[in-house]
Each structure stands twice: as structure tokens, then as C-alpha cells.
C-alpha positions as MATLAB code, in Angstrom:
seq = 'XXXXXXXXXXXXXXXXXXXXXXXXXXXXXXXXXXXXXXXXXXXXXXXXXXXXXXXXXXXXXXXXXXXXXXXXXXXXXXXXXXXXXXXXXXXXXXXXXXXXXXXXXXXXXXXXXXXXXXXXXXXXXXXXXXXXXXXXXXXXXXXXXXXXXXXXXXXXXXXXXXXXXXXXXXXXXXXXXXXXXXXXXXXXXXXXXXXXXXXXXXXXXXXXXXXXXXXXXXXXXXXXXXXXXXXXXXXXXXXXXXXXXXXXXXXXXXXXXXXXXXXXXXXXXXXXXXXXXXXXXXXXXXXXXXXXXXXXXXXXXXXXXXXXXXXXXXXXXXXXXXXXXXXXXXXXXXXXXXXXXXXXXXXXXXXXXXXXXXXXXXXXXXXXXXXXXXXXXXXXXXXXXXXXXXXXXXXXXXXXXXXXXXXXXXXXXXXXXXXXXXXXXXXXXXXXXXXXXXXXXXXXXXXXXXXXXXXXXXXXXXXXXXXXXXXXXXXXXXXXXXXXXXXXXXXXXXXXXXXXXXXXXXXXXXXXXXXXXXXXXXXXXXXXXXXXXXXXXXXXXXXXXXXXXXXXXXXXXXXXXXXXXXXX';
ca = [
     -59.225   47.584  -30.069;
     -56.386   45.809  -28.047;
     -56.324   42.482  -28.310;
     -55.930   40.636  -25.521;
     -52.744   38.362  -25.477;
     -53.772   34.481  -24.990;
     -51.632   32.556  -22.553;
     -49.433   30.175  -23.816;
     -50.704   26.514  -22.933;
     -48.579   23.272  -22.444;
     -49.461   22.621  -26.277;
     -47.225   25.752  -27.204;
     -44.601   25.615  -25.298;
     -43.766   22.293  -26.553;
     -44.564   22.964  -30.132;
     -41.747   26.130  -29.528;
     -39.218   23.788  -27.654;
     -39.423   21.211  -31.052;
     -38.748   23.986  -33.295;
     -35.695   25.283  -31.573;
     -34.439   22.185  -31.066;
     -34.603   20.806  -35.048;
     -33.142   24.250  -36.120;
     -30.389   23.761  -33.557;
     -29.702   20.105  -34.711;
     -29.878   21.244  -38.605;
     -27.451   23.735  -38.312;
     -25.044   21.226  -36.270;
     -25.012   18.720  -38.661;
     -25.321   20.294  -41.996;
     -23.997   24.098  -41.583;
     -25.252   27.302  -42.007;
     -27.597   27.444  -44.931;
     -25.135   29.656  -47.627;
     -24.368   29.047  -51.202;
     -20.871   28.235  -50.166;
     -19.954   24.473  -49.624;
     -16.250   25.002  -49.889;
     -16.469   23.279  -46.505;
     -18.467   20.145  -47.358;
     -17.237   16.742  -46.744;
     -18.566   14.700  -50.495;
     -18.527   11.250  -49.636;
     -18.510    9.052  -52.919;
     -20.293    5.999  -52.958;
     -19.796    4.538  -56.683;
     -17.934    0.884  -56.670;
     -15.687   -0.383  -59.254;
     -16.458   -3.686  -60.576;
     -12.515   -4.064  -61.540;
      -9.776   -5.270  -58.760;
      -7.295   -1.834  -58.659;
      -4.204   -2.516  -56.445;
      -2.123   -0.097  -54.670;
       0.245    1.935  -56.242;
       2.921   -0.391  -55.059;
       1.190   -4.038  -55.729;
       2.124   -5.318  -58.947;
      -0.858   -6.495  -61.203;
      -1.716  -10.211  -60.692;
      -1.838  -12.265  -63.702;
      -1.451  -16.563  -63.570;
       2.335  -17.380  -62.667;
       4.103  -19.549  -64.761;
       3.453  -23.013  -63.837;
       7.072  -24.162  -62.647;
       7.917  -21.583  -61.088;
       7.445  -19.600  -57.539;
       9.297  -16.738  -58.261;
       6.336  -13.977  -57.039;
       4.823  -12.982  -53.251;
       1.656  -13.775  -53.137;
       0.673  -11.988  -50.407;
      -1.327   -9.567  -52.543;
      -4.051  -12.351  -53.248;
      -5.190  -12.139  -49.515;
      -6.418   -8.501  -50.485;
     -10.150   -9.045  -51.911;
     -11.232   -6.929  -54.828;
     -13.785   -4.471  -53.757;
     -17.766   -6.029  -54.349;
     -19.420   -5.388  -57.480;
     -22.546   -3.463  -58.033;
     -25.278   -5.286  -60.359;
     -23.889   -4.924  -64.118;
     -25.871   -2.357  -65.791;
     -25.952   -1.426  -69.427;
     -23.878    1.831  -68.785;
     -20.022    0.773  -70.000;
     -18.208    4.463  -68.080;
     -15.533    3.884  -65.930;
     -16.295    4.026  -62.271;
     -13.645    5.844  -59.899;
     -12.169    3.286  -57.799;
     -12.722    2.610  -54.153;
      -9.882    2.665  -51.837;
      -9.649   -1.140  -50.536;
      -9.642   -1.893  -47.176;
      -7.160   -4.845  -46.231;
      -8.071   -7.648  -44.539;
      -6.087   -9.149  -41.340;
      -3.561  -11.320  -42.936;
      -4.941  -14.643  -41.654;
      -8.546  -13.934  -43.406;
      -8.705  -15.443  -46.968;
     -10.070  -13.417  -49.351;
     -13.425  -12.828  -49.681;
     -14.734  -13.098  -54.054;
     -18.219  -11.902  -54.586;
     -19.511  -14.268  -57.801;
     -22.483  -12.595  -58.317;
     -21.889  -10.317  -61.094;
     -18.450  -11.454  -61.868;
     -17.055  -14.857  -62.736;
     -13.179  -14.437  -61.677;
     -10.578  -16.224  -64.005;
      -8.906  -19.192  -62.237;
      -4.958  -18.417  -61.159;
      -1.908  -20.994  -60.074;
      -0.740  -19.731  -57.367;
       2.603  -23.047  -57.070;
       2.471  -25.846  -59.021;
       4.232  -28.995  -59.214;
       3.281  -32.321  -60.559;
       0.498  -34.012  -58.411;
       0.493  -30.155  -56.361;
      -1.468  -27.382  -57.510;
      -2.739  -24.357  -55.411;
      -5.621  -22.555  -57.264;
      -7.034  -19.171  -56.870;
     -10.991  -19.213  -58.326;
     -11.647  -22.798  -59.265;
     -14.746  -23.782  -60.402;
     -16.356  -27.451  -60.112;
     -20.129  -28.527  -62.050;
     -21.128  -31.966  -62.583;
     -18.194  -33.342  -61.629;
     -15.590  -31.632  -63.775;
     -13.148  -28.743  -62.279;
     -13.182  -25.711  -64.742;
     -10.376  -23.407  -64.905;
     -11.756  -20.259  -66.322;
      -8.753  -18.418  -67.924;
      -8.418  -16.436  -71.532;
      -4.739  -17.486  -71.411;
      -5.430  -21.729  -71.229;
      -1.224  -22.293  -72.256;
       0.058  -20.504  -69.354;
      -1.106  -23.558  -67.341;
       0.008  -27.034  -66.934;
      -0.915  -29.973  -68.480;
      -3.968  -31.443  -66.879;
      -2.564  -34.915  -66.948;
      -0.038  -33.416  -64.071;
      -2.840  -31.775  -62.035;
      -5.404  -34.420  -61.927;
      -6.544  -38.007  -62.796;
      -9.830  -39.760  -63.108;
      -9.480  -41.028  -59.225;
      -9.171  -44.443  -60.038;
      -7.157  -46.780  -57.994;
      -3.692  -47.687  -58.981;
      -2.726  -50.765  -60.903;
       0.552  -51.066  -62.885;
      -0.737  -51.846  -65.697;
      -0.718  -50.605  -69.194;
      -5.109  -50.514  -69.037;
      -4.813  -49.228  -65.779;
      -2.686  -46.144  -67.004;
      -4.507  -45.420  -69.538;
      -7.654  -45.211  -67.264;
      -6.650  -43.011  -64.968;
      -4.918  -40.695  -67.965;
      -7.666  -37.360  -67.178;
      -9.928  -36.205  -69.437;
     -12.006  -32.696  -69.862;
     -14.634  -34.478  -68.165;
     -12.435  -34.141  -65.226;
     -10.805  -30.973  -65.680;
     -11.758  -28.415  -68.502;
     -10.599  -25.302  -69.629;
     -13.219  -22.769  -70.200;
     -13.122  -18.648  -71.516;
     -14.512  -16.291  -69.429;
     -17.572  -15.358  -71.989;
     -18.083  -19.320  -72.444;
     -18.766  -19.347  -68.158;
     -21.178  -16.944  -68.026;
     -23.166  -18.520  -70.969;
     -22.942  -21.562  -68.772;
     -23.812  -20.029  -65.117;
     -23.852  -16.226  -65.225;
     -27.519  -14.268  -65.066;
     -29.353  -12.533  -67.104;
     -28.222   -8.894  -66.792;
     -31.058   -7.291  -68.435;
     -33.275   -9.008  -65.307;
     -29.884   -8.026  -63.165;
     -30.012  -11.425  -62.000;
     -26.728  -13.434  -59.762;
     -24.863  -15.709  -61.780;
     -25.716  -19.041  -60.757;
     -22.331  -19.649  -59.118;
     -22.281  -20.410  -55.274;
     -18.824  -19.970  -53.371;
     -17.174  -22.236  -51.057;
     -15.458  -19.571  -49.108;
     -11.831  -19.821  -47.318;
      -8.817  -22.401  -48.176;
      -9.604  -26.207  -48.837;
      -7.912  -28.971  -49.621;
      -9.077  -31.505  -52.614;
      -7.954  -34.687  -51.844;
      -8.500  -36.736  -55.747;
      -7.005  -39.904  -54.759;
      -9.098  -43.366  -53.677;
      -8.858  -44.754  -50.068;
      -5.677  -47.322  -52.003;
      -3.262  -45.593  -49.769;
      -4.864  -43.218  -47.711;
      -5.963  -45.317  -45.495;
      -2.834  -46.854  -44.641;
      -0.761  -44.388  -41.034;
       2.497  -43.742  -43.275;
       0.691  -42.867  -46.710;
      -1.293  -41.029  -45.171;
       0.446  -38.585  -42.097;
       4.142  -39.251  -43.902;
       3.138  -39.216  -48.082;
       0.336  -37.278  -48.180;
      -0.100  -34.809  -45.446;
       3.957  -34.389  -45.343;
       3.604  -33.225  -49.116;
       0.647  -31.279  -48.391;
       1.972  -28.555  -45.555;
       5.222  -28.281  -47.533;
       3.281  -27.308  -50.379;
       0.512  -25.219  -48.471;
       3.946  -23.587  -46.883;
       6.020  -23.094  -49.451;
       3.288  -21.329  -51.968;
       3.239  -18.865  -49.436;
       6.360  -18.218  -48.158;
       5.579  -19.171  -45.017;
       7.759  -17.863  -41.819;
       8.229  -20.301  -38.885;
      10.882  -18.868  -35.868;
      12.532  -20.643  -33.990;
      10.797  -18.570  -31.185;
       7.452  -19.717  -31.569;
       7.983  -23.006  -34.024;
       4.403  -24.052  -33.430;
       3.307  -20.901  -35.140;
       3.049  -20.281  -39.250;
       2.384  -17.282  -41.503;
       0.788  -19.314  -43.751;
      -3.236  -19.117  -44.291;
      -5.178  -21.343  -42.181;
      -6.700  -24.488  -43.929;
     -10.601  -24.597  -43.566;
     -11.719  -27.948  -44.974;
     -10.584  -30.965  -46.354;
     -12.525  -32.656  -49.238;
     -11.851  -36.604  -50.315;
     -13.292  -36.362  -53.081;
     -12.680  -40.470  -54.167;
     -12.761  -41.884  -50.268;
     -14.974  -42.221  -47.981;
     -15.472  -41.662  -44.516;
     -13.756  -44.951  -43.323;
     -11.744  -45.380  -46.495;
      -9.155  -41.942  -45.450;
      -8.939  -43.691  -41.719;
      -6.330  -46.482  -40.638;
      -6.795  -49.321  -38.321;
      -5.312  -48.100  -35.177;
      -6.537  -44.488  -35.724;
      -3.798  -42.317  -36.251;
      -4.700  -40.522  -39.168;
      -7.584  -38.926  -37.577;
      -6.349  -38.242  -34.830;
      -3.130  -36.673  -35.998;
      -5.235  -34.571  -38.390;
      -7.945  -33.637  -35.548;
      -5.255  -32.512  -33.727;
      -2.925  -30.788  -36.220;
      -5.953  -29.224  -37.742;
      -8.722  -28.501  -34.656;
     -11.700  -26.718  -36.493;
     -10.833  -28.251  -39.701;
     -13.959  -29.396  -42.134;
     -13.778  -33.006  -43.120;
     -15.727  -33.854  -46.363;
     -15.651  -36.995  -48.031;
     -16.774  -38.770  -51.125;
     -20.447  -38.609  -50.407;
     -20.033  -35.203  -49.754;
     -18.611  -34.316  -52.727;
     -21.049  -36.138  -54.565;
     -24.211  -34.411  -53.534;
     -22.065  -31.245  -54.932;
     -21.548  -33.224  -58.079;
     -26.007  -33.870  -57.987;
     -26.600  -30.793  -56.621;
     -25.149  -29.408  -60.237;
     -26.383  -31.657  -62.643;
     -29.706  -31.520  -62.839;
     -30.796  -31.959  -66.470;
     -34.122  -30.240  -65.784;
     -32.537  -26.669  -64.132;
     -30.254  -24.333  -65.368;
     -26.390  -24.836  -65.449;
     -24.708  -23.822  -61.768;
     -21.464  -24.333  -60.393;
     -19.102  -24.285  -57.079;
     -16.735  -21.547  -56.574;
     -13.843  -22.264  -54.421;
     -11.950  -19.542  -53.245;
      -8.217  -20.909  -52.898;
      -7.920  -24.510  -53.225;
      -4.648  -27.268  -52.423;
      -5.443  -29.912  -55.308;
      -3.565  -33.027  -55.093;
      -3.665  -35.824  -56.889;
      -1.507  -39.469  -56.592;
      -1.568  -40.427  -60.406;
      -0.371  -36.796  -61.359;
       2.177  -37.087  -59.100;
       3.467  -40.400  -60.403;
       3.787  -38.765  -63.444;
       6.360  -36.047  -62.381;
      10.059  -36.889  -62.458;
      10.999  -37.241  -59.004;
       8.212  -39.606  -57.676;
       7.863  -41.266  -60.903;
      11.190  -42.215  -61.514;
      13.656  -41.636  -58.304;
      11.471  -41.486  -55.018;
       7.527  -43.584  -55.557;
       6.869  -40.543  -52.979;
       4.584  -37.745  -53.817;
       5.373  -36.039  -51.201;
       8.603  -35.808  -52.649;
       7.363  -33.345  -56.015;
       6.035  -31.061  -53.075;
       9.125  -30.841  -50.857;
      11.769  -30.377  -53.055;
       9.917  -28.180  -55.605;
       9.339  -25.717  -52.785;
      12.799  -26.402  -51.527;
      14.129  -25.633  -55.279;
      12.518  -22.761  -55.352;
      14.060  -21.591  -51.705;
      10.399  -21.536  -50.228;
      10.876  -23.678  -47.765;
      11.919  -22.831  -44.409;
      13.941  -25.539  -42.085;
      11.348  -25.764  -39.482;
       8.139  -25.716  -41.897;
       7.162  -29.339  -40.718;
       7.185  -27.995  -36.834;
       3.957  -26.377  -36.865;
       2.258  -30.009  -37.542;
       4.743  -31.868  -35.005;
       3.826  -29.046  -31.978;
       0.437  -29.216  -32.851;
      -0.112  -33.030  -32.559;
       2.551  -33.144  -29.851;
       0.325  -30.733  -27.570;
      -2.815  -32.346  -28.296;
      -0.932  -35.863  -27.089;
       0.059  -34.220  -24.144;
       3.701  -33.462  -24.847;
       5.343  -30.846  -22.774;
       6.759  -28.087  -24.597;
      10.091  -28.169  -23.055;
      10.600  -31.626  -24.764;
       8.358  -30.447  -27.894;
      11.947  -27.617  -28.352;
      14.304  -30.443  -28.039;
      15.429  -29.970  -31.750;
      15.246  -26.416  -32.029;
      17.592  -25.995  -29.530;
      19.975  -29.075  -29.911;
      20.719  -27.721  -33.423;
      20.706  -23.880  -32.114;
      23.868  -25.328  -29.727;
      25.647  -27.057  -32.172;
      25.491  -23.872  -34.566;
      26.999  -21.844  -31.939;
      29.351  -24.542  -30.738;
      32.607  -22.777  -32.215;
      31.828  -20.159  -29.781;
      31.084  -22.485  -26.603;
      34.259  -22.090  -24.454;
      36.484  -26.123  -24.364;
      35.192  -28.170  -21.702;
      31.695  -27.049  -21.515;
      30.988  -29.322  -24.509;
      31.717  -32.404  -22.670;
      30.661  -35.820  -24.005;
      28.681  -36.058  -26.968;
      27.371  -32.630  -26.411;
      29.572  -31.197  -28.501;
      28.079  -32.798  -31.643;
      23.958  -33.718  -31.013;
      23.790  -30.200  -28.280;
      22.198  -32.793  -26.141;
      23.255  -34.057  -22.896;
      23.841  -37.616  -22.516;
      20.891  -38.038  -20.587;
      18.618  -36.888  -23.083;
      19.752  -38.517  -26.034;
      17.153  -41.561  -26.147;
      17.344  -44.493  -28.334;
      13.744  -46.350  -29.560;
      13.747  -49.470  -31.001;
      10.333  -50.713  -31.906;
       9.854  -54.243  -31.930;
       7.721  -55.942  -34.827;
       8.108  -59.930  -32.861;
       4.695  -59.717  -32.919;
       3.597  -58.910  -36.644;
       4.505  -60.130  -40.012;
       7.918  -59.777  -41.027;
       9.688  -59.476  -37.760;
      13.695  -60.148  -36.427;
      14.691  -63.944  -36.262;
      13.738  -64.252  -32.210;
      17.707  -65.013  -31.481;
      18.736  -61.867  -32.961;
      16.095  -59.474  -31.575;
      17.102  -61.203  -28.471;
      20.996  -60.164  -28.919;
      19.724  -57.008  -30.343;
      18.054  -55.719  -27.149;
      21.193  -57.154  -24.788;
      23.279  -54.992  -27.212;
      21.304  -51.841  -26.646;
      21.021  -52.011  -23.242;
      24.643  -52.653  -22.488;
      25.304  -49.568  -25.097;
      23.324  -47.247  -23.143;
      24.508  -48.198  -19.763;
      28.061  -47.477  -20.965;
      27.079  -43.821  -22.023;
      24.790  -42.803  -19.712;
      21.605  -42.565  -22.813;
      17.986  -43.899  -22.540;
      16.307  -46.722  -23.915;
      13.126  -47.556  -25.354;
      12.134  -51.178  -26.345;
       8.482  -50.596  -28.289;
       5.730  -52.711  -28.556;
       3.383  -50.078  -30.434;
       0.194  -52.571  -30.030;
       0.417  -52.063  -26.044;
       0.716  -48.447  -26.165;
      -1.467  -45.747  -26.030;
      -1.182  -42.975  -28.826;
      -0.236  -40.711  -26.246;
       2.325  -42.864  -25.023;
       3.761  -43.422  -28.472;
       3.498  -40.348  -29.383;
       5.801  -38.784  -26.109;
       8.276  -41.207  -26.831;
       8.446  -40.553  -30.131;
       9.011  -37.052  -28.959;
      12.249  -37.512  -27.184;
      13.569  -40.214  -29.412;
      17.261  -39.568  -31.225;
      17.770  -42.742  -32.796;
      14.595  -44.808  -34.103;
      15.112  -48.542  -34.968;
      13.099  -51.178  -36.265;
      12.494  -53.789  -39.022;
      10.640  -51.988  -42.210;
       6.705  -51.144  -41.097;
       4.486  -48.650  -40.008;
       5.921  -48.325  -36.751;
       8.611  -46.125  -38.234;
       6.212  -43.373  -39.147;
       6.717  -42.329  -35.922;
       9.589  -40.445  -37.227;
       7.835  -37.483  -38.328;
       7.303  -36.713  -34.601;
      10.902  -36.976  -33.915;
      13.268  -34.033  -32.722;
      15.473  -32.890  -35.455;
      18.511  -32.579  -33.992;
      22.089  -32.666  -35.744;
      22.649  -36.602  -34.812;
      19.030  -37.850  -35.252;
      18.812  -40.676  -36.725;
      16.263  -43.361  -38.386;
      17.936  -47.492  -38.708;
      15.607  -49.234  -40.618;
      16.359  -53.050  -40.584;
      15.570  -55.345  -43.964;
      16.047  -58.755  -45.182;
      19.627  -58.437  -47.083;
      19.126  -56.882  -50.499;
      15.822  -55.865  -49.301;
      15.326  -51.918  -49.495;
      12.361  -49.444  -49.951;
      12.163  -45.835  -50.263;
       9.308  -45.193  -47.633;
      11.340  -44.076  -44.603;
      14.659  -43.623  -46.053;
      12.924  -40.740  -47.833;
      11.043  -39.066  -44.991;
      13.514  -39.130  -42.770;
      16.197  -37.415  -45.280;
      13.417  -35.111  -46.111;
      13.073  -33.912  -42.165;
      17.181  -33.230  -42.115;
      18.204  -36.681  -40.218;
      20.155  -39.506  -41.261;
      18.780  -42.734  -42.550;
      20.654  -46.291  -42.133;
      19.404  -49.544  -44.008;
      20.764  -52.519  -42.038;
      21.462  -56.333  -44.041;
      22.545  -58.097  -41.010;
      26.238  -57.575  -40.927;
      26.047  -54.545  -43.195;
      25.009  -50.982  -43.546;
      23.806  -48.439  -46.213;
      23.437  -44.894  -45.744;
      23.453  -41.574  -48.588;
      25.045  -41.469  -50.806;
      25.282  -45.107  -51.344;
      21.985  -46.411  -50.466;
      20.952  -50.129  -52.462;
      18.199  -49.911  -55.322;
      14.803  -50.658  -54.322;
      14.332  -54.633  -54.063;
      12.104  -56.660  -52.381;
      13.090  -60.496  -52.580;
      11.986  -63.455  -51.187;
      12.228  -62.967  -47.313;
      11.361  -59.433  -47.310;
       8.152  -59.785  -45.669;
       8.590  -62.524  -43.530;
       9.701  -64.046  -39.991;
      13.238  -64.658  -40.894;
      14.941  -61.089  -40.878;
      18.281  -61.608  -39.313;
      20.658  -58.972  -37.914;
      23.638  -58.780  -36.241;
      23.734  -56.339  -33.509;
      27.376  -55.027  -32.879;
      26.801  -53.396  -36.333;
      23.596  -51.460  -34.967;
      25.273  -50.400  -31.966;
      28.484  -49.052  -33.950;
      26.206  -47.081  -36.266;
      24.677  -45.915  -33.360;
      27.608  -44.973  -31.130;
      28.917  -43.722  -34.717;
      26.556  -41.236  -35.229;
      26.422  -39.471  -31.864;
      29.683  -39.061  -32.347;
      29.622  -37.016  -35.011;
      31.020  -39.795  -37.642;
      28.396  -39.294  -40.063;
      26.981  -36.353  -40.630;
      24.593  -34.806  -43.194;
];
């Protein structure tokens, strides 16, 4: 019997059109079906739990305290994640690690693994961690090698404020109940997970770079302490454990990582401000998306960690800037030369030849652009010193004037004296009097600018473009003189800084050698400049209404220095 064929419906056609099209998509993505997969791509997915650097990265171990003798660049690489520990000890072939863009910190993944703390720089007061670790209050440094790292007492204190006294001292002297040094196997019996449950270790990161500010609001809440001490010692620390690169091209640009957040960890919210409101505002502008914590912040870490009733966690952070005042004092050059911390940073970093001329330019630009500051007058110093470098091979007679030794034109060479008659400790009114008829006859006869400053009636703008263009700062000792870390470095600029004879402090005589300019202390008649500059002293008079001076001394300083008379 012949069957007769049944039309194909809808139904079938489709059902024939699915099967083609699977077989076709099979065969496209995984190949004929043979035997032979000479022609397979294997992709591996097994992770190593172990950082393995490139063939030519050296292995990373904790530098040597003083010195900053390695690149660091490696530790922006991130070890590869690790998988949940398991009870199977074989090596695991390595991933091939992907690098990060340059300007992206690291990323650690805690979970599994507790990575040992590094130093990255350290000098006394000045320490930049990799992988620190804070619980109840105490910083742990987790490290099977505890004698490659400094002394505690010259990384941290207890935070107290500062008293010089003998009780005093000894309370601020650190214990390990402010900074402890733990194995690896004793921090995971303190915060790691049970691995038989493959549970996290109770460790929670604080991603990025931060700075951790351990000092009370004593000083930081005063403009110069705070911008000129400790945020001065800060970049060139942050800078110079880096390596950082600033050109003369682009001076408002660093390689350095960015910062991310700032913790004050012993002030609070008012107690890191000053009165007029420059710290926050230079640091708002210097630092737009920065995080500000401050002590009460950092206390609900400390409770968040504590609990008697829960199990033992901590705080990872990442990379971390720790400074402390106390440790600081207790280095040779602020405790015994400068009273500056700042100055452990700088010249550590400058020791070690990681510190480029134009690392404090970034900051300058930064707040400079924020206040409105052109950036024709922002590259006054770059290019004023670029001239004068190159002067041998400017042609006679195109140097003319005092070109020739500041590479500025007369016209922009702009002398600021700021006036104190209305504050404490202030010129004897007769001689600010002569003072100002001295300066303004001075700068009619060479054709320079002049700037009598009241810094009360000024905006922080208008300070702050002033300060921009000024050459030569003057004033009696105060916190008007700050100001100078917004100056232009150029070769002739210059900081005169007025006291009551015998009178001398190392405030702005030190900032303003550590920028490249040249400071003057003034006793009326006389003057004082490296390297014979008077011991501190502060006697009777220093802080009062009687300050005398005699101006013809401050204008031949003045018309000194432009001319090239005293140079660095």
C-alpha cells in the first residue's frame, strides 16, 4: 500500500527551521564534533591566592625604615583576589595581573587573606603605610619581621596635647595600646574566619589613600600650623615617597597618588579650623573631593570594634600618611634645630633626592585657581627662574634693569608689606609711618609695585591674588606671613620678617628657606639672614605694641636683594 505523504503544517516547518539553526550555531561556536582539539582555545580559570610580580618587578618586602632607596611604583599593582581557602595546600598556576591606571590605588581583598603591613618612607613624626590595621583604638602593624620597623615612639603618640613638661612627656610617650605589633597567625586568631565554614575574616577595608592626622586641635587650628607646619610636611612627604614628577609644563599637575580622605583622629570638626577660615578653605580647594573625618568619626570606628559582646574585627586601610606632632618632636631636626615638623618631612625626602623643586606647586596652583588667580600670574616663578637659568645665553642689553637677576620686569616685581597696627604686637605708629613713606618713595624710584596690607579688610581672594604676585613680603612676626607659601618662587623672592631686637622665631624663617627664597629678620637698625641668623629668643617686648624699626635698613635689604646682592 502507498502511503500517502502528509503535508507539512506550520508546526513542522518551524520545528525543521529550529533544528537547522542550533546545529548551525553548535558547529560555529564549538567546531566540528572530532576527537581532535588540537585547535581548542583552554581558558584557565584557577586564582592564586599569592601576589606573583612580573618577571621584571622585584619582590616587595618592608624597606628599611630610613631609607627611600626603592620605586614604589610596583605597590599600585594589586595582587590578584583570592578564592575561599580550602583545605587543599597544591600550588595554583598564577594568573597574569592586569595593571591598574596609575592614578587608581590598589585594590586588597581581606577576605581570605590578612596582608602584612609595609613602610613605604619613614621619617620621624612621617610614616606612609601599606596594609595598616586599626581595632579598638590601637593601629596594628601585622609583620613576621617586627625589627625592620621603627620605633613606635617615632611613629605615634598617645594624642595628647603638648606641655613641656617632664609628666607631660612621659604621657604622651606611646604605648601598644596605641600601636602594636602583631604576627600574621596571631591576626587571624584575632579577626580571620573560620575556614572550615569558609567564612570572611572579620576585617573591613577602608579603600584608597588617607591621611591620619594623630595630633589634638593645640596647633591645628591655628592658619600657619596648620597650611605652613602641617600640610607643608604632609605633600612633601606624600611626594617624595613616591617620587613624584612635577614639569615645569604643567606645575599644577603631580604623579603622585591622589589623597582620598583625611582623618583627625584627636580634633574635632571646629578644633582643625582657624578663625578667619583659611584652613578649610585652602584644603577644600587644594583637595576638591577630599573626605574630611574627624575625631567623632574616628571614634565610632574605635566603638564600632570594641564590642565586648561580638567577635574581634578590625579596619583595613589600604595606604595610609600617618603623622604625628609628638613623634616628630622627637626626631633630630624638629626636636633640636627647627620646632618644625614639617621640617623631618622636607629634608628627609630632600636627603634622599625625592624631592623635586616644584613639589609644593601643585598645592599653590590648586588654591590659587580656586581663589581666582589667573594662570599667567599663577607661572610667575616658573618662568622668572627658567630666565635667569638661561640668562648666560640672553644676548647684553636685553637683560635691562633688574631683569637680569629676578627674570622679572620691573613692573612686575611687587613688594607686600602687611601691616599688624591693628593687632597685638604691631610697629611703634612713628615707624610704620616712616616705613610706608620709605616704600613708596623706593618703588617710585624703580618703577616696582606696592602693597600696604590690612589682611582683616580683605577678602581671601583678595589676599590670596596678592599674595600671588608678591616678590618681597614684609611684616612684623604673625600669621599674616603665612601668606608666603602662596608666593612666586622666583630667584630674588624674598620674606622680611620684623621682631623686637633679640627677638627671633623659627616659624617663617623656616618655610620660607624651605620654598627656595630668602629670609631677613629685622632688629630695627639691623639685619639677619643664613647663615648667621640669631638663636631663638623671645624677650620682653616681643609680643607687644612697641616694635621699632628703622626703615632705610628695609629698603636697602630690599633694593639689595633685587639686585642680586644676596643670593641663595
Amino acid at each position: 500500500m502507498v502511503g500517502i505523504a502528509r503535508p507539512r503544517t506550520l508546526r513542522d516547518v518551524a520545528l525543521i527551521c529550529l533544528g537547522a539553526a542550533a546545529m548551525h550555531f553548535l558547529t560555529a561556536f564549538l567546531g566540528p564534533f572530532t576527537a581532535d582539539h588540537s585547535s581548542s582555545i583552554i581558558v584557565k580559570t584557577q586564582v592564586s591566592s599569592e601576589y606573583v610580580p612580573d618577571a621584571d618587578q622585584p619582590k616587595v618586602f618592608a624597606a628599611p625604615a630610613q631609607h627611600d632607596v626603592h620605586n614604589h611604583a610596583h605597590l599600585d599593582v594589586p595582587p590578584a583576589p583570592a578564592p575561599p581557602p580550602t583545605r587543599d595546600s597544591r600550588q595554583q598556576p598564577a594568573q597574569e595581573l592586569i595593571r591598574p591606571p596609575v592614578d587608581v590605588p590598589a585594590a586588597v581583598d581581606t577576605s581570605y587573606t590578612i596582608p602584612e603591613t609595609t613602610v613605604l618612607s619613614h621619617a620621624p613624626g612621617w610614616t606612609v603605610f601599606r596594609n595598616i590595621y586599626m581595632s579598638n583604638g590601637t593601629m596594628y602593624i601585622v609583620t613576621s619581621r617586627p625589627s625592620s620597623f621603627p620605633d613606635i615612639a617615632l611613629i605615634t603618640s598617645t594624642g595628647l596635647p603638648a606641655e613641656n613638661t617632664p609628666e607631660n612627656i612621659a604621657a604622651r610617650m606611646p604605648t601598644s595600646e596605641d600601636m602594636a605589633f602583631i604576627t600574621p597567625d596571631e591576626a587571624r586568631d584575632l579577626w580571620g574566619g573560620d575556614l572550615d565554614r569558609l567564612e570572611k575574616n572579620r576585617i573591613w577595608t577602608v579603600p584608597g589613600n588617607t591621611f591620619i592626622i594623630n595630633e589634638p586641635a593645640q596647633f591645628l587650628g591655628h592658619y600657619y600650623h596648620f597650611a605652613a607646619e602641617w600640610l607643608f610636611g604632609a605633600w612633601a612627604f606624600w611626594q617624595g615617597a613616591w617620587k613624584a614628577v612635577v614639569e615645569p609644563a604643567d606645575a599644577a599637575k603631580t604623579s603622585a597618588p591622589p589623597v582620598h580622605r583625611a582623618i583627625f583622629a584627636n580634633s574635632g570638626a571646629h578644633g582643625w579650623r582657624d578663625g578667619p577660615g583659611f584652613n578649610s578653605y585652602i584644603f577644600r580647594a587644594a583637595f576638591p573631593a577630599l573626605t574630611v573625618e574627624v575625631q567623632e568619626d574616628w571614634d565610632d570606628r574605635i566603638i564600632a570594634t570594641s564590642s565586648p559582646t561580638a567577635p574581634h574585627r578590625a579596619w583595613h586601610f589600604d595606604t595610609v600618611l600617618f603623622s604625628d606632632r609628638s613623634a616628630s618632636f622627637r626626631g633630630p631636626i624638629c626636636g633640636s634645630q627647627t620646632q618644625r615638623i614639617a621640617a623631618e618631612a622636607t629634608e628627609h625626602m630632600r636627603k634622599a633626592g625625592n624631592l623635586t623643586e616644584l613639589w609644593w606647586e601643585p598645592i599653590r596652583r590648586g588654591v590659587l585657581r580656586f581663589a581666582g588667580v589667573d594662570e599667567k600670574t599663577q607661572d610667575v616663578g616658573v618662568k622668572a627662574s627658567t630666565l635667569v637659568a638661561a640668562r648666560k645665553n640672553i644676548p647684553v642689553g636685553e637683560a635691562e634693569g633688574s631683569r637680569a637677576t629676578s627674570g622679572l620686569h620691573d613692573k612686575d616685581i611687587v613688594i607686600t608689606y602687611i601691616s599688624r597696627q591693628a593687632s597685638r604686637r604691631h610697629l611703634l605708629d612713628p615707624d610704620h609711618e616712616g616705613l610706608v613713606k620709605a616704600l613708596e618713595e623706593m618703588v617710585v624710584k624703580h618703577g616696582w609695585e606696592l602693597n600696604v596690607v590690612q589682611a582683616e579688610k580683605l577678602s581671601k581672594e583678595q589676599q590670596l591674588s596678592i599674595a600671588a604676585r608678591t616678590t618681597v613680603m614684609l611684616g612684623v612676626h604673625g600669621n599674616g606671613l603665612t601668606h608666603l607659601i602662596m608666593m612666586p618662587v622666583t630667584p630674588v623672592s624674598t620674606v622680611i620678617e620684623i621682631f623686637y631686637p633679640t627677638g627671633f622665631a623659627h616659624d617663617y624663617h623656616w618655610t620660607t628657606h624651605a620654598l627656595g627664597m630668602r629670609h631677613f629678620a629685622i632688629w630695627n637698625d639691623t639685619y639677619h639672614t643664613y647663615p648667621n641668623e640669631p638663636q631663638v629668643s623671645y624677650p620682653d617686648g616681643f609680643q607687644g605694641t612697641e616694635i621699632p624699626v628703622y626703615p632705610p635698613t628695609v629698603v636697602k635689604v630690599i633694593e639689595e636683594r633685587i639686585a642680586g646682592l644676596h643670593p641663595l
